[in-house]
CSV table of C-alpha atoms in Angstrom, one decimal:
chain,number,residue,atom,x,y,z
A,16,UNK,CA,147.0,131.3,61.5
A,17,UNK,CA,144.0,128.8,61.7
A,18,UNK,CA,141.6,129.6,64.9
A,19,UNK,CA,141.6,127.0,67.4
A,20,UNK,CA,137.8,127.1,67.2
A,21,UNK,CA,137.4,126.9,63.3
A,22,UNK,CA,139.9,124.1,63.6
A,23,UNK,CA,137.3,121.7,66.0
A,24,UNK,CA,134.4,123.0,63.6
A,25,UNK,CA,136.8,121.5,60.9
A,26,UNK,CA,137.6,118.3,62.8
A,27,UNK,CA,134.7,117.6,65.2
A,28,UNK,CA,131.3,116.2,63.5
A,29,UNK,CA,129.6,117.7,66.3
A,30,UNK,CA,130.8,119.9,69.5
A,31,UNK,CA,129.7,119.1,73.3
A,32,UNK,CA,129.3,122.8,75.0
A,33,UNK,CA,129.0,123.6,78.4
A,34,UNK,CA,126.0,123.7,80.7
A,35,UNK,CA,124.7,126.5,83.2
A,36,UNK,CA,126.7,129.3,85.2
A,37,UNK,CA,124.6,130.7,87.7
A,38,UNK,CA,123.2,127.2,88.5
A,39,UNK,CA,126.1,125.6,89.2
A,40,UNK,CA,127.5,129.2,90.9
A,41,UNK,CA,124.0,129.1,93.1
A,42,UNK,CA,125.1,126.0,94.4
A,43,UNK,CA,128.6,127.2,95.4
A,44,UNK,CA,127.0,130.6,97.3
A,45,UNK,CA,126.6,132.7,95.0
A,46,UNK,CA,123.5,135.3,96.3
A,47,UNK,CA,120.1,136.0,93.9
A,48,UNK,CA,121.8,139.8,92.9
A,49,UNK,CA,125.2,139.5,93.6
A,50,UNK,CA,127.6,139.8,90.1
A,51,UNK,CA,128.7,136.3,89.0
A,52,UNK,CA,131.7,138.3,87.0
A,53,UNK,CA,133.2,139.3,91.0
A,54,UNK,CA,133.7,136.1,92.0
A,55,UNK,CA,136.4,136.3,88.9
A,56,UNK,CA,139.1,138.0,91.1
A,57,UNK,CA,137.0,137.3,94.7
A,58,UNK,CA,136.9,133.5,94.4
A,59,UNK,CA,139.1,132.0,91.8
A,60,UNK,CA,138.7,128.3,93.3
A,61,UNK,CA,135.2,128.2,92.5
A,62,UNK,CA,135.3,129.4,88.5
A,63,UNK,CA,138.0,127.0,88.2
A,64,UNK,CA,135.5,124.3,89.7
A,65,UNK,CA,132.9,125.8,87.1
A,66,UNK,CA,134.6,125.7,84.1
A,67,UNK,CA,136.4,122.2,85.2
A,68,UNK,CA,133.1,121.1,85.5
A,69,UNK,CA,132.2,121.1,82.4
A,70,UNK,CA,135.7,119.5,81.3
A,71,UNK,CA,135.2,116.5,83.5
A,72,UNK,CA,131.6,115.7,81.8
A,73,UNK,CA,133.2,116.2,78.6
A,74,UNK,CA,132.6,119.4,77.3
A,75,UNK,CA,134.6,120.5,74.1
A,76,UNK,CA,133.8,123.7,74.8
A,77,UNK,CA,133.0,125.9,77.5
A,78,UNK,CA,132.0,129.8,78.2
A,79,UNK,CA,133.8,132.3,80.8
A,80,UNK,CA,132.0,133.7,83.7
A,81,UNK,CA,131.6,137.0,81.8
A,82,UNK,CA,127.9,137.1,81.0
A,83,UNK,CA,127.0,140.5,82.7
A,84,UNK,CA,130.7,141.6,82.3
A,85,UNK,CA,129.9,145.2,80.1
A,86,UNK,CA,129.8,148.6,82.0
A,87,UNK,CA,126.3,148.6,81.7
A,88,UNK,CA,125.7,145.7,83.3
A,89,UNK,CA,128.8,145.9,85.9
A,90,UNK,CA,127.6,149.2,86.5
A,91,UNK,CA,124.6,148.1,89.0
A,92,UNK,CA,127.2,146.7,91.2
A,93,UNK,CA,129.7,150.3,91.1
A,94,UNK,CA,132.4,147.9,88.9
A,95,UNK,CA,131.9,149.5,85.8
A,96,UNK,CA,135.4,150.6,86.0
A,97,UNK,CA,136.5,147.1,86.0
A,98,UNK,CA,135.2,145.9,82.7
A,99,UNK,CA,139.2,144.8,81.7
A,100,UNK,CA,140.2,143.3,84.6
A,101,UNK,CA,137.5,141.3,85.5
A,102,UNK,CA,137.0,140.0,81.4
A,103,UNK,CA,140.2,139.2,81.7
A,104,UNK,CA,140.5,137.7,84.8
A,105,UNK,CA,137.8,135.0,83.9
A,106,UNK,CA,139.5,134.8,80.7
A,107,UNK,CA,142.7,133.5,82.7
A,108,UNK,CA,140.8,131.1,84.9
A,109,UNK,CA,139.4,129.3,81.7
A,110,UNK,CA,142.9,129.1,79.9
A,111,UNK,CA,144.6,127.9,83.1
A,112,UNK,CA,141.7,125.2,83.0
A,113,UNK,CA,141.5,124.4,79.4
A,114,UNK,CA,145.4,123.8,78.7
A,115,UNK,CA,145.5,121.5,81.3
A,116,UNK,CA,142.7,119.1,79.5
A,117,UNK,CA,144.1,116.0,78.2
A,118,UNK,CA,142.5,117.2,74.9
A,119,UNK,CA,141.7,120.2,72.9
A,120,UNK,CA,139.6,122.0,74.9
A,121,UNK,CA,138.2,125.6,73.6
A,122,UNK,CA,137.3,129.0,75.8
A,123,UNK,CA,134.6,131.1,74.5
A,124,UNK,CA,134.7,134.2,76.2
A,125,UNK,CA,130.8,135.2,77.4
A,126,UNK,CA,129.8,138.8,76.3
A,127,UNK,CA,125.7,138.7,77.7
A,128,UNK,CA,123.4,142.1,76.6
A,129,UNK,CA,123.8,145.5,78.0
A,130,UNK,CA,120.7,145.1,79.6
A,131,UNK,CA,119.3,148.2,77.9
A,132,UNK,CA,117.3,149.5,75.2
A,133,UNK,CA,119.0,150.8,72.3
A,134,UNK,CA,117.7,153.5,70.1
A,135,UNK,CA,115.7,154.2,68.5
A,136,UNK,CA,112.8,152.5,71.3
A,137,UNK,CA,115.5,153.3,73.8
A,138,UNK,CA,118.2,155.5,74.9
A,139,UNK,CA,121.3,153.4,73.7
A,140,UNK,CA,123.1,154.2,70.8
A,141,UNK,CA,124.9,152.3,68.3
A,142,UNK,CA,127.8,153.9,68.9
A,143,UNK,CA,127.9,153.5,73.2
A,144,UNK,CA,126.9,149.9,72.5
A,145,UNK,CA,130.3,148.8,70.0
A,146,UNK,CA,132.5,151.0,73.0
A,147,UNK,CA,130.9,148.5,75.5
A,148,UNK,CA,131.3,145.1,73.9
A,149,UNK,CA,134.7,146.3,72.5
A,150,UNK,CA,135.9,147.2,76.1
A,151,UNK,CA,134.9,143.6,77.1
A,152,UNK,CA,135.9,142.2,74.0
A,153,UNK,CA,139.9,143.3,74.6
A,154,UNK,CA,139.6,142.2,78.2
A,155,UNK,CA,138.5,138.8,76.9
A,156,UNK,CA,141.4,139.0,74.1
A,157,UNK,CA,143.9,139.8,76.9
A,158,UNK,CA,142.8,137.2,79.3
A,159,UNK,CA,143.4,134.1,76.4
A,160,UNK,CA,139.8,133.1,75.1
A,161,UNK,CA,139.8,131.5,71.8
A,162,UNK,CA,136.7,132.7,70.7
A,163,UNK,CA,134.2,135.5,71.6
A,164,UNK,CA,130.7,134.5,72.6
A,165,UNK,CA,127.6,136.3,72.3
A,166,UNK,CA,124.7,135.4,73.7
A,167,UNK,CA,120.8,135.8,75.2
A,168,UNK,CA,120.2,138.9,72.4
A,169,UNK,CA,116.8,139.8,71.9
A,170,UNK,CA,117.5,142.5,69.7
A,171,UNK,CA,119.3,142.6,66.2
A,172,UNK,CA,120.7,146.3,66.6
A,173,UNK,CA,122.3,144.9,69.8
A,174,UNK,CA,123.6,142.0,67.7
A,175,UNK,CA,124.9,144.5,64.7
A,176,UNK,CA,126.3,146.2,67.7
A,177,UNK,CA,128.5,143.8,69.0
A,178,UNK,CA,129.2,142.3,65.4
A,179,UNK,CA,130.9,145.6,65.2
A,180,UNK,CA,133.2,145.3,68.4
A,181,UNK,CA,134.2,142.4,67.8
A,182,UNK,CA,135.9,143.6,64.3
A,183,UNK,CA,137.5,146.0,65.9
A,184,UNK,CA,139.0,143.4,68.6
A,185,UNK,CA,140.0,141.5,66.0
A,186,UNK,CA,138.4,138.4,67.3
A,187,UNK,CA,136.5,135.2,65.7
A,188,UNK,CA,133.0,135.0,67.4
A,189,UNK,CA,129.7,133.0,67.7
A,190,UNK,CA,126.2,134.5,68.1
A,191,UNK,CA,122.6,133.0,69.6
A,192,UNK,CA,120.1,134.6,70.0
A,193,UNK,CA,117.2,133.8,72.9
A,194,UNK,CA,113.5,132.6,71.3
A,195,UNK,CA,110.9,133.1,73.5
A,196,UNK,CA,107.6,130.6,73.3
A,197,UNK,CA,106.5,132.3,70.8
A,198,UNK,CA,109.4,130.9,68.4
A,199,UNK,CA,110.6,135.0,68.6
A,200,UNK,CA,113.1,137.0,70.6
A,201,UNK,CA,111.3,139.2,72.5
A,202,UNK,CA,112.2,142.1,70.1
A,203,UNK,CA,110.0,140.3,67.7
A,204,UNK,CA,113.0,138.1,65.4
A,205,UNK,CA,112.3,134.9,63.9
A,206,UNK,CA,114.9,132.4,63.4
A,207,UNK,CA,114.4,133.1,59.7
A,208,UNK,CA,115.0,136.8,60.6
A,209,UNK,CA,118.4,135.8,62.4
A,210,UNK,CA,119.6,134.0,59.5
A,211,UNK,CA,119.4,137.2,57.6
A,212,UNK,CA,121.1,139.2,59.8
A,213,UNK,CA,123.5,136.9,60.5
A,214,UNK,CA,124.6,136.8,56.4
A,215,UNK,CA,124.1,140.4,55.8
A,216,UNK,CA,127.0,141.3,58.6
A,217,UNK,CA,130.6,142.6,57.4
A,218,UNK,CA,132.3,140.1,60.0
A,219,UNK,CA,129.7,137.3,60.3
A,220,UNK,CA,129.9,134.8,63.2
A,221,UNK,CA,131.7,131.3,62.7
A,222,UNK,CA,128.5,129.9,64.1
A,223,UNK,CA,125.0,131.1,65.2
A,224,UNK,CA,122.0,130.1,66.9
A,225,UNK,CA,119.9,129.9,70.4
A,226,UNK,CA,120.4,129.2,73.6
A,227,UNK,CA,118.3,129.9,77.0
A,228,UNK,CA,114.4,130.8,75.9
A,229,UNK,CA,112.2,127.8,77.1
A,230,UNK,CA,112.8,124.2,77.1
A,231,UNK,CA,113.9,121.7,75.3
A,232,UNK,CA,111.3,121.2,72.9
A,233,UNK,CA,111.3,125.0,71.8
A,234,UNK,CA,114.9,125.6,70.8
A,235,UNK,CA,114.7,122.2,68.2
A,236,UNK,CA,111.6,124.0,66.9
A,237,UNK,CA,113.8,126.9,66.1
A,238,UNK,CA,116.9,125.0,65.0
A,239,UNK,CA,114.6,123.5,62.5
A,240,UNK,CA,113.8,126.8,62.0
A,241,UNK,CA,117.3,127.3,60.9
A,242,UNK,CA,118.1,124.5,59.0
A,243,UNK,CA,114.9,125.1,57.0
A,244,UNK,CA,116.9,128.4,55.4
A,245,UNK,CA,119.3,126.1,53.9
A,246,UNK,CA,122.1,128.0,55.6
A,247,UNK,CA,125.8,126.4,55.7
A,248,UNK,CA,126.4,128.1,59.2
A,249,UNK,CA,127.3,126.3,61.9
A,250,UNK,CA,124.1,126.2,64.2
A,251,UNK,CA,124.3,126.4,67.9
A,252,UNK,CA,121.8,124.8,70.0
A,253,UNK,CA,122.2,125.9,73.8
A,254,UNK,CA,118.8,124.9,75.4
A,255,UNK,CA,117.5,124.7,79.1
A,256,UNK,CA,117.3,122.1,81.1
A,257,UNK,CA,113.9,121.4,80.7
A,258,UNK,CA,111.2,124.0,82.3
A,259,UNK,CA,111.9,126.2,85.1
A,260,UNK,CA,109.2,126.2,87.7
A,261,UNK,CA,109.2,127.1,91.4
A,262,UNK,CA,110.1,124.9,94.3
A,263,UNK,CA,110.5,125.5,97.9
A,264,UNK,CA,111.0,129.2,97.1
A,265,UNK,CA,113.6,128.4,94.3
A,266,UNK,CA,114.0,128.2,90.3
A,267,UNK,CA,114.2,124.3,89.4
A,268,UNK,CA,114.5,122.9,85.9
A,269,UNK,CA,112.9,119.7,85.7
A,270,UNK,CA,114.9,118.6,82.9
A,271,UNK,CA,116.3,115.5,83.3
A,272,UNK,CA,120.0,114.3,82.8
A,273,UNK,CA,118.5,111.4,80.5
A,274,UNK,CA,116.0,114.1,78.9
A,275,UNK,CA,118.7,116.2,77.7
A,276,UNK,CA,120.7,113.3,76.4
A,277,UNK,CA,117.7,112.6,74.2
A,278,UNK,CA,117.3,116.9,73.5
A,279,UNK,CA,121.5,116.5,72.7
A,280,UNK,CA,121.3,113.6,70.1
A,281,UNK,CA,117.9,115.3,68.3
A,282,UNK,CA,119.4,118.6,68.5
A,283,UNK,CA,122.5,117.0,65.9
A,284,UNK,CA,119.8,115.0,63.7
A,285,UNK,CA,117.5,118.5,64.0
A,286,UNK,CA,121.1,121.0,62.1
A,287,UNK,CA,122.7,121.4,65.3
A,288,UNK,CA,127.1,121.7,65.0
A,289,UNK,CA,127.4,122.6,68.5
A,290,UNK,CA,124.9,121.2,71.4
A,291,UNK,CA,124.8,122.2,74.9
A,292,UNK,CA,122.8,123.6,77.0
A,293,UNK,CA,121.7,126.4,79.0
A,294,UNK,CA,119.7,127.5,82.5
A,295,UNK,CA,119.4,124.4,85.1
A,296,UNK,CA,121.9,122.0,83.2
A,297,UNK,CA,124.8,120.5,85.5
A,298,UNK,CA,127.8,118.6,85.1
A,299,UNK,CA,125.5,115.4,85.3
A,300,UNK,CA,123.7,116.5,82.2
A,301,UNK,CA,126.5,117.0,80.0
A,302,UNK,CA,127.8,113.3,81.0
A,303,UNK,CA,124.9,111.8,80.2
A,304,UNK,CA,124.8,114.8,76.6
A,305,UNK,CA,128.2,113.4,75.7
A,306,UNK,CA,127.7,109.6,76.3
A,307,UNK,CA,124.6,109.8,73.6
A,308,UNK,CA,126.3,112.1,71.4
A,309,UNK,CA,129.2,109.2,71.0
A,310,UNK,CA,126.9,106.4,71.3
A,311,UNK,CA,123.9,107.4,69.4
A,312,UNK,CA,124.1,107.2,65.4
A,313,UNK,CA,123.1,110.0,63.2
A,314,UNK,CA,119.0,110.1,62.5
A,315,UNK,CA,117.1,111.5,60.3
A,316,UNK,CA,115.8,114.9,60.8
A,317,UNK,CA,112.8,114.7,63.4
A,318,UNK,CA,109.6,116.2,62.8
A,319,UNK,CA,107.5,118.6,64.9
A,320,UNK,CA,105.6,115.3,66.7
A,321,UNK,CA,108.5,113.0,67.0
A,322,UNK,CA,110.1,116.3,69.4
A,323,UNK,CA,106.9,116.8,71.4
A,324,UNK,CA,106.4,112.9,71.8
A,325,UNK,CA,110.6,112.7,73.1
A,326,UNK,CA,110.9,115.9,74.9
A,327,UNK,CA,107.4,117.2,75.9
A,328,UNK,CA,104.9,119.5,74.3
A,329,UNK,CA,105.9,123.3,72.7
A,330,UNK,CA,104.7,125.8,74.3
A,331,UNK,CA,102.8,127.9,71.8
A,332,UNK,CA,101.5,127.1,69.0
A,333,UNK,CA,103.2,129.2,66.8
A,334,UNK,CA,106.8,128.0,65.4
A,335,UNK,CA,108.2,131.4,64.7
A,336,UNK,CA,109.8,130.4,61.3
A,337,UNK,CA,108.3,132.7,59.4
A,338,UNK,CA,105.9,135.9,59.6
A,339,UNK,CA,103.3,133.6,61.4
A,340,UNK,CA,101.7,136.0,63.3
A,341,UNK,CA,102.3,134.1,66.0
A,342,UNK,CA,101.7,135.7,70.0
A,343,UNK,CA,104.8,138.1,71.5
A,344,UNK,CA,105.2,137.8,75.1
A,345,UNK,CA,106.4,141.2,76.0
A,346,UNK,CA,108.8,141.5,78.6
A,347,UNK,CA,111.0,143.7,80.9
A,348,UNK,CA,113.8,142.0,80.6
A,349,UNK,CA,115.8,138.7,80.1
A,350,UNK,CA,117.0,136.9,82.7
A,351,UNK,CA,120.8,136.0,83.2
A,352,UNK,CA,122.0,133.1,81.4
A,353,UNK,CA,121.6,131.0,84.7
């Protein structure tokens, strides 16, 4: 039987995503801390409102409100023991919304990091980490999603990891990976690395790429990256909505919905299969995403200056497509897709 997902990569020259989750959840109430993947079973109204969101605007594809949904991660809020239910139950909400599209309409069921370290520079093992994203994986499978969706990975052993699980779910999946300004994860991968591992899996992913990282300029530079390995892969481009920086107290991106129209239409002409985009963009974004993708003809492949003179300068110099050198922002953490 044909995947529903491999069937639009068949038939669609190029696939609108969705936008942001704890954005548009912030807006609705959700708390700085509080576990998006409760508000699965607590507040059913407002994921439906989420994901029907990104259906209005015209999204051909859209991610559950699973991100954090593992033990590990649903562990900090004591609902580790509800890994199934609440994969699952986010899995339903996006089915219910999806079939009643007047189109095709695909759910990609979210699967975020552990949030830990695994070994050997931490204390997670290979094996704990495939038990983790299997468990979410078959709450996923049970709840309807067409396609399992990794994403924000910073690590490739996390990556092999959930590679793993998803084999054993029996499940089609997609991959990205999060470049920092550097042009790397902050485990150090280039986009040349990902391609790599992404060919050298058992089960690789019907499409990989990036999403989250910095803004818009960034993630071209590493779907360019990409591209440059010659790889027939599907390439995901999931980028934020411009730059976050701090207002009144809060996180705001100051990407604009004409901005990431422009970042949508270069991100095609740049390798990109499926565009959306990640932290800070709305409904109003994808509109404005999916009114230039239809309108705008194919271009040639920008260059380095012709992104920086659309979308705004890079953020390092380095362009992480190779073993550059280039500076490695350590960090403790990555945030939640947001």
């Amino acid at each position: 039987m044909t995947n529903a997902f491999s069937a639009m990569l068949s038939s669609h020259d190029v696939i609108l995503a969705d936008g942001a989750t704890g954005t548009n959840l912030f807006k609705m109430g959700l708390q700085s801390g509080d576990a998006p993947e409760l508000w699965n079973t607590e507040e059913q109204d407002k994921i439906r409102a989420l994901y029907k969101g990104s259906v209005d605007a015209g999204s051909d594809l859209f991610l559950t409100n699973t991100f954090g949904g593992t033990a590990a991660r649903l562990k900090l809020h004591d609902a580790q023991g509800r890994v199934r239910e609440l994969n699952r139950a986010g899995a339903e909400l996006g089915r219910e919304i999806a079939d009643k599209a007047n189109r095709k309409v695909i759910v990609a069921g979210s699967v975020g990091p552990t949030g830990e370290i695994m070994q050997p520079v931490g204390n997670l093992s290979h094996a704990a980490a495939v038990e983790m994203f299997h468990e979410q994986a078959e709450g996923l499978k049970e709840g309807g999603v067409d396609v399992l969706w990794l994403e924000t990975i910073s690590a490739p052993e996390e990556y092999r990891a959930a590679a793993e699980a998803f084999a054993l779910a029996d499940m089609p999946w997609c991959g990205t990976m999060s470049f920092d300004t550097a042009g790397r994860t902050m485990m150090g991968v280039t986009s040349a690395d990902m391609v790599q591992l992404v060919e050298s899996l058992p089960n690789p992913p019907l499409a990989f790429g990036a999403n989250c990282g910095t803004g818009a300029s960034d993630i071209l530079r590493t779907v360019l990256g990409f591209a440059a390995q010659g790889t027939k892969r599907p390439i995901i481009s999931k980028g934020n909505a411009g730059i976050p920086k701090y207002v009144d107290g809060h996180i705001h991106y100051d990407g604009t919905p004409e901005l990431m129209a422009v970042y949508a239409t270069m991100a095609r002409d740049a390798g990109a299969k499926i565009i959306g985009g990640c932290c800070g963009t709305m409904p109003e974004h994808l509109v404005k995403m999916r009114a230039a993708l239809d309108s705008t003809p194919r271009g040639e492949r920008p260059t380095l200056d012709q992104i920086v003179e659309a979308l705004g300068a890079f953020t390092s110099a380095s362009d992480g497509t190779g073993d550059d050198g280039g500076e490695r922002r350590a960090r403790g953490g990555r945030r939640r897709r947001a």
